[in-house]
Amino acid sequence: MLDFLAQALTPFNLTLALVGVVLGTVIGALPGLSATMAVAVLVPFTFAMDPASGLIALGAIYTGAIYGGAFAAILVNTPGTPSAIATTFDGYPMARRGDGSLAVTLATLSSVTGGLVGAVFLLLLAPPLAKVALAFGPPEYFWLAVFGLTLISALSTGNMLKGLIGACFGLLLSMVGVAVVGGDIRFTLESQTLLGGINVIAALIGLYCIPVLIDLVATPDPHLKVAAGAGGFRLAEAARLAWRSKVNLLRSSVIGTLVGILPGAGGSIAALVSYSEARRSSKRPERFGQGEPDGIMATESANNATVGGGFIPTLVLGIPGTPPDAVILGALLVQGIRTGPTLFVQQGSIVYTFIFGLLIATVLMLPTGLVLGRYAYQSIVSIPKAVLVPTVAFMTVIGSYAIQNSPSDVVIMWALGVMGWGLNRFGFSPSPIVLGLILGQIAEQGFVQAYLIGNATGNVAGMYFGRPISLAILALALLTLFYPWLSDRWRRRRRGTPDD
Amino acid sequence: MRILRTLLTAVAAVAVIGAPVAQAEFPEKPMNFIVAFNPGGETDVTARLQQPYYEKVAGQPLVIQYKPGAGGAQAWAGLNELPGDGYTMVGTNLPHIILQPMEKDVGYETADITNVYMFHYTPDAVLVPQDSPFQTLADLVAYAKSTPGAVTLSGSGTNTANHLAQRRFSEMAGITTTYVPFGGTGPSVTAVLGNQVSGAMGYSTVGVAQEGQLRMLAVATDQRLPRFPDVPTFKELGYDLVSGAYRGIAVPKSTSEEVRHQVSDIIGRINADPDFIQQMEDGGFVVIDVPYDEVPAFMAAKQSEYGELADAMGIRKR
Amino acid sequence: MTDGIEGGGPKYRDYPSIGLAVLFALLGVWVLFETTAMTAFGSIFPRAIAIAMIVLSMALVVQQLRRPRRPGPGRPSSGPESTPRRVALAAVMAAWALSMPVVGFFVTSLLAFLVLLAVANYDGWTPRRMLLYGASGVVVVAGFYLLFVKALLVPVPSGWLF
């Protein structure tokens, strides 16, 4: 093992890890530039390297990009990558009230923690954990999506009905296009551009960023408040907060690793699930969504843990855990490396050198992230508003265009953004809509596939309610939904006070 | 220092774009290849395998770009608006470019696409988990005959190559199987590995990627794959099924006949390179040679073949 | 992202919410109508969601109607916020998105950038500021253009100009 560590520590590999993390962070911070794209662009360069170094470079870019997504989420309320959606919930409110640098530092500490936990799981437990991916069938994905939807109750502050209506609207938006199951062409309004459906990232940029821009130009106030005397990294304060929330950090990292193992779930769901869990177990759930540090720590540790988690099925089963993993798998194929259960034995030197490289890259994220984060924060704060608005607007346009190189995605982004602004003014917040949009396809496909399989084996009810993992997720969903009410009752009973 | 040199070469390669290099013949500058799907998919992988050979055969590097969306339709609908100078190529897939316009208005017709070469296909294959009770295709057929519908086969999407193959195979064998569509080959294979379904109607490439975890029962080729000498073809087992996902390379309509031939020649020479053939076969692909002059006959044959199937399945809407 | 309607304090009837609820219900009805032409598997999910949306929207209407009317003028006025600037931003971005494929990516983006500078500027224009902001526009647009087109190989629409 130690000689693999030494191989990962060669100056060349260290340089690759450092350059990869920096590039990845910058790319991830720009909305619309996803980790997938960052990895795909860099793949040809790795063909000239030996496989382990190539993998280290790609892994470093990937983990950096997932982390960089937090910058845009915190500073301009736009998830740079989908996995940073839940980071906007508390990150942006923190930045607005002047705690932007604290939020960025917290995100860095959490991302490093999550990344390390995911990579350690990859190092020590990859083959057994890959079985988790296989244990998840269609009904489990269906219930996982339902579990994700219970988060609406947390997100719809004010009026639960409006949150639920928004989620239904998001679910319907996710149905637009050609249906995977059934092959129907749904709700495209006879338009060819909608055949491919509504791109989630374009929708994210629109729903989260356009309203910010619209409100930004309406007043001469600065974009973010700057707390007096709160410059610098606020590293000590962040470290104290992180230490206080070590349980949250660890739990979220483990959730992130596990969800990352599931092909077809991904960082956004990992972050949402751990956010939901953090809120449920928090002593002050009402502060979530208002700028609660625990919220950022949960989402950022979870989404970086999916990097290590996602590599588990990629390397062990040859099934990409996340979209960037698909690109990396393709690169391995071209290099002539066969993934599979024997990879860890036959190509141990490549695999373990890579995993150590990933660990090193994750650690390097701490200094680079703090410096880059501080720079990003400083520039967002110090750029005059008149320049900030068109710059951010330009990023939304080029970002939504670059996802699929499609001008119609820019139009969709704009339309959803303006609509989102209007709806938000009347109490329909964008987050339930986004939640529906992300989870709709997973829920629908899981449900119908489970029905098809259940029907073929003559046990439809057993498919949904007769499988242990399904039941466990269902129980968690119910717990999340009724926890506030239950804990209220428990507390009352303990205190012995009558209802008032 | 190697990284530095790699980066410098890359920067130099980028700088070359647009700078005319005095050279007698086509191509004089890097060629662009647009993948109509997401990075990491099979189309991307085959393009990546070809990439180094462009340098070798044509003396110019290949730049790969992505324009995913609507199952490839986004890129194909925009094909004819691209510059027709031979430096821009788009990867095409069968049956996609035949079935999509049949089913709905996707912004292009099959005839709008000028394929200059069909260079390989990925044969359909039936795969089951390693611990499956089905040792041979005959076992599966026998079980499906005794309990109609109980055999579940996963595949990627509805009305796709996998779905078509499942229908054709079931019809030929006179059995009823349940097709369970997934959102891509990845999730579909995961379902088989996890024993969620009895098997997959997938591709031979899956047999390569998941070797040792999945067993291929039959493959839809004319002859056995060199990579899998023990896996029988459907033909040997009495089912006349030779099919799969074919991949070609198209240029915009405005490209001159001369340049079309030149592009076709380059791809033909890559296809003839023994190293390339070896790499493709290792990956489970089957290299075929349909140069520009033979494309019309090839497409006509495929169009009538898929057309009949589409009618039988009720896919044809227009 | 503060909630414009539901805050603390007494809750009053909110007519725009009722209007939106009716719109969502109508959307649900349209979805139900559309699903009649779909296969069983393709229609089951949208149908269930549409029904849920109609029921929830009706519940929202009832909830609002049971609240007391707001005494005095309708919504509290929105203070010193500038609606024309908001509309201008939305309009510029719409024009940006629509003309980008026709005119060309770089030119459209540069023009839109400069117009948005004017929309977002509250500090008055001095020649120095004009020069500085204008230059920053050129730098940002050109920088990102090069990053995307040359480094990330994104094929941007070139249109008439570039």
Short mmCIF file of C-alpha atoms in Angstrom, two decimals, chain B residues 5-129:
data_model
loop_
_atom_site.label_atom_id
_atom_site.label_comp_id
_atom_site.label_asym_id
_atom_site.label_seq_id
_atom_site.Cartn_x
_atom_site.Cartn_y
_atom_site.Cartn_z
CA ARG B 5 5.03 19.32 -22.93
CA THR B 6 1.54 17.86 -23.26
CA LEU B 7 0.01 21.20 -22.47
CA LEU B 8 2.31 23.00 -24.87
CA THR B 9 1.43 20.59 -27.65
CA ALA B 10 -2.21 21.16 -26.86
CA VAL B 11 -1.83 24.91 -26.93
CA ALA B 12 0.01 24.61 -30.20
CA ALA B 13 -2.75 22.40 -31.57
CA VAL B 14 -5.33 24.98 -30.57
CA ALA B 15 -3.27 27.76 -32.10
CA VAL B 16 -3.10 25.85 -35.35
CA ILE B 17 -6.88 26.08 -35.76
CA GLY B 18 -7.51 28.75 -38.30
CA ALA B 19 -3.86 29.16 -39.22
CA PRO B 20 -3.48 27.98 -42.79
CA VAL B 21 -0.72 25.45 -43.14
CA ALA B 22 0.58 25.08 -46.65
CA GLN B 23 -0.31 21.57 -47.61
CA ALA B 24 -1.25 20.19 -50.97
CA GLU B 25 -4.39 18.36 -50.15
CA PHE B 26 -7.36 17.96 -47.84
CA PRO B 27 -7.30 18.18 -44.88
CA GLU B 28 -5.24 21.29 -44.22
CA LYS B 29 -6.41 21.88 -40.67
CA PRO B 30 -7.85 19.90 -37.74
CA MET B 31 -11.18 18.25 -38.40
CA ASN B 32 -14.15 18.62 -36.07
CA PHE B 33 -16.28 15.68 -35.06
CA ILE B 34 -19.58 16.41 -33.34
CA VAL B 35 -20.90 13.70 -31.05
CA ALA B 36 -24.70 13.86 -30.86
CA PHE B 37 -24.74 12.36 -27.37
CA ASN B 38 -23.26 13.00 -23.96
CA PRO B 39 -19.55 12.48 -23.36
CA GLY B 40 -18.80 8.98 -22.12
CA GLY B 41 -21.38 7.25 -24.31
CA GLU B 42 -20.50 4.64 -26.92
CA THR B 43 -20.48 7.16 -29.75
CA ASP B 44 -17.96 9.18 -27.78
CA VAL B 45 -15.83 6.12 -27.07
CA THR B 46 -15.67 5.06 -30.73
CA ALA B 47 -14.80 8.61 -31.75
CA ARG B 48 -12.06 8.63 -29.13
CA LEU B 49 -10.74 5.35 -30.53
CA GLN B 50 -10.62 6.87 -34.02
CA GLN B 51 -9.09 10.13 -32.81
CA PRO B 52 -5.39 9.18 -32.87
CA TYR B 53 -5.71 7.58 -36.33
CA TYR B 54 -6.81 10.84 -37.96
CA GLU B 55 -3.41 12.20 -37.08
CA LYS B 56 -1.80 9.08 -38.53
CA VAL B 57 -3.89 8.80 -41.70
CA ALA B 58 -4.82 12.38 -42.55
CA GLY B 59 -1.97 14.18 -40.84
CA GLN B 60 -4.38 16.37 -38.93
CA PRO B 61 -5.78 16.02 -35.41
CA LEU B 62 -9.44 15.41 -34.73
CA VAL B 63 -11.29 17.75 -32.37
CA ILE B 64 -14.29 16.17 -30.65
CA GLN B 65 -17.24 18.33 -29.66
CA TYR B 66 -20.58 17.45 -28.10
CA LYS B 67 -24.07 18.49 -29.01
CA PRO B 68 -26.37 16.18 -27.06
CA GLY B 69 -30.13 16.48 -26.77
CA ALA B 70 -33.36 14.75 -27.79
CA GLY B 71 -31.62 11.40 -28.35
CA GLY B 72 -29.27 12.90 -30.92
CA ALA B 73 -31.99 14.72 -32.87
CA GLN B 74 -30.72 18.11 -31.74
CA ALA B 75 -27.41 17.64 -33.53
CA TRP B 76 -28.88 15.96 -36.62
CA ALA B 77 -31.51 18.65 -37.06
CA GLY B 78 -28.71 21.23 -37.13
CA LEU B 79 -26.39 19.23 -39.39
CA ASN B 80 -27.14 21.01 -42.66
CA GLU B 81 -26.58 24.45 -41.17
CA LEU B 82 -22.96 23.65 -40.44
CA PRO B 83 -20.21 24.70 -42.87
CA GLY B 84 -19.88 22.21 -45.71
CA ASP B 85 -16.11 22.36 -46.06
CA GLY B 86 -15.43 18.81 -44.96
CA TYR B 87 -13.92 19.92 -41.66
CA THR B 88 -17.14 19.42 -39.78
CA MET B 89 -18.54 15.93 -39.35
CA VAL B 90 -21.37 14.63 -37.23
CA GLY B 91 -21.65 11.09 -35.92
CA THR B 92 -24.90 9.36 -36.90
CA ASN B 93 -26.63 6.33 -35.44
CA LEU B 94 -28.97 3.72 -36.83
CA PRO B 95 -31.78 2.99 -36.19
CA HIS B 96 -32.09 6.47 -34.60
CA ILE B 97 -31.92 8.52 -37.80
CA ILE B 98 -34.50 6.27 -39.46
CA LEU B 99 -36.92 5.77 -36.59
CA GLN B 100 -36.94 9.30 -35.13
CA PRO B 101 -38.33 11.11 -38.20
CA MET B 102 -40.80 8.27 -38.70
CA GLU B 103 -42.18 8.71 -35.24
CA LYS B 104 -42.45 12.47 -34.98
CA ASP B 105 -41.30 15.75 -36.45
CA VAL B 106 -37.77 16.04 -35.08
CA GLY B 107 -36.55 18.79 -37.39
CA TYR B 108 -34.91 16.54 -39.98
CA GLU B 109 -35.81 13.73 -42.38
CA THR B 110 -33.69 10.65 -42.91
CA ALA B 111 -32.95 11.86 -46.45
CA ASP B 112 -31.53 15.15 -45.11
CA ILE B 113 -28.55 13.34 -43.64
CA THR B 114 -25.56 12.82 -45.91
CA ASN B 115 -23.70 9.85 -44.52
CA VAL B 116 -20.28 9.45 -46.05
CA TYR B 117 -19.35 6.24 -44.26
CA MET B 118 -20.90 3.65 -42.00
CA PHE B 119 -17.91 2.41 -40.07
CA HIS B 120 -19.03 -0.09 -37.46
CA TYR B 121 -21.91 -1.56 -35.60
CA THR B 122 -22.48 -2.72 -32.07
CA PRO B 123 -24.32 -6.01 -32.27
CA ASP B 124 -27.35 -6.73 -30.13
CA ALA B 125 -26.89 -9.44 -27.55
CA VAL B 126 -28.90 -11.18 -24.87
CA LEU B 127 -27.15 -11.11 -21.51
CA VAL B 128 -28.01 -12.72 -18.21
CA PRO B 129 -26.37 -12.57 -14.76
#
